[in-house]
XYZ file of N, CA and C in Angstrom:
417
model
N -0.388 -14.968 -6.558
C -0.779 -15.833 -5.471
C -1.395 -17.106 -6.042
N -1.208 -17.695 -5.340
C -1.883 -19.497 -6.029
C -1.923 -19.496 -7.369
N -0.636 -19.087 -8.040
C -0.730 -19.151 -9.589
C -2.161 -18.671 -10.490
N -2.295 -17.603 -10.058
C -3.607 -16.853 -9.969
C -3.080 -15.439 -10.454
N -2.571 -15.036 -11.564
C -2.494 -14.157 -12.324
C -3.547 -12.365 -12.006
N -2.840 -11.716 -12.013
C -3.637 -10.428 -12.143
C -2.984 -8.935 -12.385
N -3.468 -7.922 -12.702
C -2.222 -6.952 -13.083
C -1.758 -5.957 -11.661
N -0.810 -5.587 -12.073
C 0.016 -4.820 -10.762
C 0.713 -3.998 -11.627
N 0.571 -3.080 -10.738
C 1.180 -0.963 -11.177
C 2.033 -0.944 -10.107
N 3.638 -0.473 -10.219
C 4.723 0.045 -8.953
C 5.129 1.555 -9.773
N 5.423 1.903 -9.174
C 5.949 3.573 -9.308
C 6.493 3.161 -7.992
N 7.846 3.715 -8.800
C 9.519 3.579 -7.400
C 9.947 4.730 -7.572
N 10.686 5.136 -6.553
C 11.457 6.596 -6.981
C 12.960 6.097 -5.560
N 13.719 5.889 -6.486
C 15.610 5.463 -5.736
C 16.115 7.106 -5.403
N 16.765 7.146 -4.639
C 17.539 8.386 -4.296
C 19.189 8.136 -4.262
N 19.615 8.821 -4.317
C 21.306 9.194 -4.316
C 21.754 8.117 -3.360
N 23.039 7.480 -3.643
C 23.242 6.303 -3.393
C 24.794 7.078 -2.467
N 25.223 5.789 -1.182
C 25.683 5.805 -0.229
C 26.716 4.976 -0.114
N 27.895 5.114 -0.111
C 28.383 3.824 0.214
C 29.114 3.414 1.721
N 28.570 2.230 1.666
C 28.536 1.701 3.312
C 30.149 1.463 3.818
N 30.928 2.278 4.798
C 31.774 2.602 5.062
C 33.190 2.507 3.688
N 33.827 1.601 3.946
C 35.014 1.483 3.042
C 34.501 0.479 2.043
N 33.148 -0.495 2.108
C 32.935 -1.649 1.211
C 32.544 -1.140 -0.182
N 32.803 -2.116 -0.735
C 32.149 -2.301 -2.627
C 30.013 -2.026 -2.016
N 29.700 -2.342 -1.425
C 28.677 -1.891 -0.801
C 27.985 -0.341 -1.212
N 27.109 -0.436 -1.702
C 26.019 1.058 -1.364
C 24.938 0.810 -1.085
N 24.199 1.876 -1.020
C 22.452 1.699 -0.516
C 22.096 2.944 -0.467
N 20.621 2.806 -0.990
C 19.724 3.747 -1.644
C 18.563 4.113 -0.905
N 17.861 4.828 -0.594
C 16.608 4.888 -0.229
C 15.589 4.764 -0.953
N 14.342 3.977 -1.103
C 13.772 4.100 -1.985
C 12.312 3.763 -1.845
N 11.635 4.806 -2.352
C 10.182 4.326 -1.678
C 9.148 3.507 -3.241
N 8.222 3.122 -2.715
C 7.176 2.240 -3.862
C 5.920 3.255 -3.789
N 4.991 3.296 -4.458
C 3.735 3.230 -4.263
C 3.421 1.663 -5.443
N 2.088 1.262 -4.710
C 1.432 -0.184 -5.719
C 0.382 -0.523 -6.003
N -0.378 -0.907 -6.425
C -1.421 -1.343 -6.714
C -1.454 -3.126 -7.391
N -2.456 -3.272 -6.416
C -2.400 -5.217 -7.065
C -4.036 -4.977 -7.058
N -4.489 -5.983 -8.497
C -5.593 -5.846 -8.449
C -6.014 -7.209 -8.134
N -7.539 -6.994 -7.481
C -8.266 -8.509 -6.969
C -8.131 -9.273 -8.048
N -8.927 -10.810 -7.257
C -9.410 -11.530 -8.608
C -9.920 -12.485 -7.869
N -10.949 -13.153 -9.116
C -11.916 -14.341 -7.792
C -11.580 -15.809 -8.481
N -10.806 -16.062 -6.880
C -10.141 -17.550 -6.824
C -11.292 -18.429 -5.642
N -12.597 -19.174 -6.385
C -13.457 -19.769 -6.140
C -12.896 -20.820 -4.533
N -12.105 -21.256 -4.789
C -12.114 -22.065 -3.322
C -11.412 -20.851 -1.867
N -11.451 -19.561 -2.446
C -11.294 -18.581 -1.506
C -12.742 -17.135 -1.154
N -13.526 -18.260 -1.665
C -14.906 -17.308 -2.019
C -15.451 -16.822 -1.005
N -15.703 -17.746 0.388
C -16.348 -17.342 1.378
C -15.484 -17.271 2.445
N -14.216 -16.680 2.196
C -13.618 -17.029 3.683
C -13.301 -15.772 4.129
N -12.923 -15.798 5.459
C -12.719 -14.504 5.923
C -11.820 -13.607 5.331
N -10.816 -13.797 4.618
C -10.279 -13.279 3.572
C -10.575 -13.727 2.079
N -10.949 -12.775 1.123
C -10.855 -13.535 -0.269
C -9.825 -13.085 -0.915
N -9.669 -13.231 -2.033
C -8.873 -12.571 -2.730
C -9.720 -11.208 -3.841
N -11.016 -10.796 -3.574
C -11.403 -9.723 -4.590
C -10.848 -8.660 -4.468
N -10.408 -7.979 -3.104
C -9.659 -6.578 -2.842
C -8.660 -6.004 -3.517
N -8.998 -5.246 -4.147
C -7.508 -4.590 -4.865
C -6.926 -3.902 -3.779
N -5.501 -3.984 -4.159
C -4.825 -3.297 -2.862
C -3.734 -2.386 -3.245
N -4.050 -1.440 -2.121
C -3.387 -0.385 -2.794
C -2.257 0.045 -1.541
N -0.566 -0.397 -1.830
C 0.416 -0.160 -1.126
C 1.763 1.009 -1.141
N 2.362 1.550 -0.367
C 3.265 2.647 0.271
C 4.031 1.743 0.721
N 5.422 1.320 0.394
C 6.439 1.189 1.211
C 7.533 2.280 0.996
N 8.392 2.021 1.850
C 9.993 2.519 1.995
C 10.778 1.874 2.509
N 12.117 1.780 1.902
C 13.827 1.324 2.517
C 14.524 1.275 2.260
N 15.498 0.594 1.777
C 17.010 0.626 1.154
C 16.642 -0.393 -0.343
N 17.440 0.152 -0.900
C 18.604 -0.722 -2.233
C 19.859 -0.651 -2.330
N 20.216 -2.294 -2.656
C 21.659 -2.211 -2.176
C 22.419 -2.451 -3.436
N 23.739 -2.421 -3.604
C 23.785 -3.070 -4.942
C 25.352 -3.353 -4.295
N 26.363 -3.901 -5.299
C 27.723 -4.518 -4.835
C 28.432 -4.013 -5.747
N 29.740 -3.336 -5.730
C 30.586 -3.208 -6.893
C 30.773 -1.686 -7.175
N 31.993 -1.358 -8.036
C 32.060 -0.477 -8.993
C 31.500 0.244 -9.962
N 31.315 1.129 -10.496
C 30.448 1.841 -11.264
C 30.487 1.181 -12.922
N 31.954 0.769 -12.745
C 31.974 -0.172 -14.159
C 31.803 -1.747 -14.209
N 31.263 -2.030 -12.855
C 32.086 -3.561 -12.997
C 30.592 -4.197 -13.753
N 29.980 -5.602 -14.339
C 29.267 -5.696 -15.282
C 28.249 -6.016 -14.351
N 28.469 -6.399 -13.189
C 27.225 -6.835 -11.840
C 26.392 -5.915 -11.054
N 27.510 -4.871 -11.438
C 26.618 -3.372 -10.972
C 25.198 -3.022 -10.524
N 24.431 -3.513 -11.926
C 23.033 -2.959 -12.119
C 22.536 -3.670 -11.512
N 22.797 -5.092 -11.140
C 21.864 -6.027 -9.873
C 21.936 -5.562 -8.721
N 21.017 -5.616 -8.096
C 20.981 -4.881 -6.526
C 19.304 -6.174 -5.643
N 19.458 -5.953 -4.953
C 18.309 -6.013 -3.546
C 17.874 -4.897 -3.175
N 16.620 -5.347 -2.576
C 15.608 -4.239 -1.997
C 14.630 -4.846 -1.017
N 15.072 -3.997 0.193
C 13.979 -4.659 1.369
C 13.234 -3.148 1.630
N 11.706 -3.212 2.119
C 11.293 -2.386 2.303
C 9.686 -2.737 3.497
N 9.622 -2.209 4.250
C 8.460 -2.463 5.294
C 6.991 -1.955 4.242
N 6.050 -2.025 4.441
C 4.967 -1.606 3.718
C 3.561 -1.444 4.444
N 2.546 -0.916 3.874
C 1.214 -0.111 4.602
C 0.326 -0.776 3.302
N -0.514 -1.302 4.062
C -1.275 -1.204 2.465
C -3.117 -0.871 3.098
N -3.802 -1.218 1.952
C -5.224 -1.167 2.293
C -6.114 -2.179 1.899
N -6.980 -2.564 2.188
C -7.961 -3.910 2.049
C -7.117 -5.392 2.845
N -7.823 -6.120 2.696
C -7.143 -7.665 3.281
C -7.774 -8.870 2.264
N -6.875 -9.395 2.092
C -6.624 -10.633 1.350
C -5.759 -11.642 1.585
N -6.723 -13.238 1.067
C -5.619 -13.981 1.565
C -4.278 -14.010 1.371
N -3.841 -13.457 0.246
C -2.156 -13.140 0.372
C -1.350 -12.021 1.069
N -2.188 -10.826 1.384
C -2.049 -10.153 2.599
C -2.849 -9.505 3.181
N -2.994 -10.042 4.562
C -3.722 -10.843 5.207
C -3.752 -9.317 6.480
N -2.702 -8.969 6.472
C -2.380 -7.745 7.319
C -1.995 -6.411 6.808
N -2.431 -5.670 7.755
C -2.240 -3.959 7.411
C -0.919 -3.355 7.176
N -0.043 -4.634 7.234
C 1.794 -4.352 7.075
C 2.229 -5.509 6.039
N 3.291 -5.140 5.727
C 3.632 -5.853 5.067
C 5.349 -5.641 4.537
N 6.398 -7.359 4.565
C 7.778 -6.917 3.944
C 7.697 -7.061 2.352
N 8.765 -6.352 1.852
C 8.925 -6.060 0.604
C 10.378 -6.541 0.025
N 10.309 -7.623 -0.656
C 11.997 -8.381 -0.787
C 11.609 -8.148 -2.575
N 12.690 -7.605 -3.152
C 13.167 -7.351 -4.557
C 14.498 -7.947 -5.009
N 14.793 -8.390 -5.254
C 15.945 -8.499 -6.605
C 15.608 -8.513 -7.943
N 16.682 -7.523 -8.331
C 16.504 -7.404 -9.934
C 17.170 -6.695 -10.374
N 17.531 -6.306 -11.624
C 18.420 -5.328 -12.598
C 17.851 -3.990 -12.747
N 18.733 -3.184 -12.596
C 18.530 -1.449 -13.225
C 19.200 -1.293 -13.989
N 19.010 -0.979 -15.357
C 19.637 -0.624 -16.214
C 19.263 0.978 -16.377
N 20.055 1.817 -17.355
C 19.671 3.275 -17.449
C 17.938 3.252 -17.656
N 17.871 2.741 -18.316
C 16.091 3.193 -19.182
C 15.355 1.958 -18.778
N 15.965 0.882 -18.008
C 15.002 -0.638 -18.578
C 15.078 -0.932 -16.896
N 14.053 -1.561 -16.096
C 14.120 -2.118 -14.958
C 14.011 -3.632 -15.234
N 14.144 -5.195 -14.784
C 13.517 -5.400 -14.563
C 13.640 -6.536 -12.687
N 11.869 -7.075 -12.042
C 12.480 -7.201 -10.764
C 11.628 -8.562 -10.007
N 11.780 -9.091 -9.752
C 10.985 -10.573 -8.989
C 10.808 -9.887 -7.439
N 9.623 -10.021 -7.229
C 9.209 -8.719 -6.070
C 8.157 -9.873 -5.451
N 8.579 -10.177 -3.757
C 7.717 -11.034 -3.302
C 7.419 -10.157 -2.043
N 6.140 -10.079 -1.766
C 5.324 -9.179 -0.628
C 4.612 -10.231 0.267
N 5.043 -10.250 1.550
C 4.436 -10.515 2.578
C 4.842 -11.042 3.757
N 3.755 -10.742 5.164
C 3.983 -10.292 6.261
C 4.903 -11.289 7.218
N 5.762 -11.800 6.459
C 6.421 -12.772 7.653
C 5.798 -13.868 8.580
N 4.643 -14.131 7.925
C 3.849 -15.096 8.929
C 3.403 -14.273 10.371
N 4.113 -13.174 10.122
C 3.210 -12.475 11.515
C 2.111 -12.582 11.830
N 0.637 -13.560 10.876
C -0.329 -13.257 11.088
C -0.716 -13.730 9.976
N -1.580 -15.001 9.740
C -2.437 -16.098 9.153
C -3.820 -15.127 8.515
N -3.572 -15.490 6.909
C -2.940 -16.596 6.437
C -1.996 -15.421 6.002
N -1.002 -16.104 5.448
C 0.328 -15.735 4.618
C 0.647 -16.167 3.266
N -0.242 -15.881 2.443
C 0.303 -16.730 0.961
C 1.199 -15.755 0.535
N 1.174 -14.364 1.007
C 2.013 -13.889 0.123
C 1.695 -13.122 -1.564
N 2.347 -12.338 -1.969
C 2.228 -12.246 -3.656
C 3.446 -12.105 -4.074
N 4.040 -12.759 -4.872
C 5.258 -13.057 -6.088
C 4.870 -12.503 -7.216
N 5.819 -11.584 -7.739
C 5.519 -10.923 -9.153
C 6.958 -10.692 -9.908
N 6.780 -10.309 -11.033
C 7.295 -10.600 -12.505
C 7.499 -9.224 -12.467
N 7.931 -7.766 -12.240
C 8.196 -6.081 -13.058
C 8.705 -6.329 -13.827
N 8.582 -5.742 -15.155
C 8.930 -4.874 -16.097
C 9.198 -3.147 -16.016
N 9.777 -2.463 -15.838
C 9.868 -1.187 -15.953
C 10.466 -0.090 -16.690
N 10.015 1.272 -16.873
C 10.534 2.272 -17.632
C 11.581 2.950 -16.691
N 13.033 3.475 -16.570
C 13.341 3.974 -15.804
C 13.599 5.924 -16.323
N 12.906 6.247 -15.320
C 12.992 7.812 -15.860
C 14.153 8.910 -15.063
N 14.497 9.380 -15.931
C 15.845 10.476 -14.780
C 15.298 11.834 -14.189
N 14.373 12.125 -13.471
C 13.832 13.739 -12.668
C 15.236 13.885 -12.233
């Protein structure tokens, strides 16, 4: 948020994949748990939201991806997901929250540009934009 750096934990778990009638199309179910931690951004010190709250989020929804099992575009996919979280901050601001992903799955390596927040449903809206890195594990 406001180029305001801080660390963030996702644990994802994707499920068995679907494909959407006759298309190159599939989709996944897939839920998050998250954690974003506070941090103190001084011209947000006294306001009805700050940013100190660490927040701790639950979503679920689809991943989609396009293509063949061999084709080389495969491993890119999207991910929308509704979300619950806890505390309030100016980047989310509300007790809900959307969840927009794009990024690569590879067997063992994730990685994903993950932007969280409530659609302007409800001021303020900065939002949080993040950078994943991930381990991918096979249960």
């Amino acid at each position: 948020m406001d180029c305001t750096s801080t660390p963030v934990v996702f644990v994802e778990s994707v499920f068995n994949e679907q494909r959407i009638g006759s298309s190159r199309f599939t989709w996944s179910p897939d839920v998050s748990l998250g954690w974003i931690d506070g941090r103190e951004v001084q011209r947000f010190r006294y306001g009805r939201y700050t940013t100190k709250d660490s927040i701790g989020l639950i979503a679920g929804g689809v991943r989609i991806h396009y293509g063949d099992a061999d084709d080389w575009y495969r491993p890119l996919f999207v991910s929308f997901q509704p979300a619950l979280h806890s505390g309030r901050t100016q980047a989310l601001s509300s007790a809900y929250e959307f969840v927009s992903t794009i990024g690569w799955q590879g067997q063992h390596f994730s990685f994903q540009i993950r932007h969280i927040s409530n659609g302007a449903l409800h001021k303020p809206n900065r939002g949080e934009t993040m950078a994943l890195v991930g381990i991918a594990l096979d249960l």
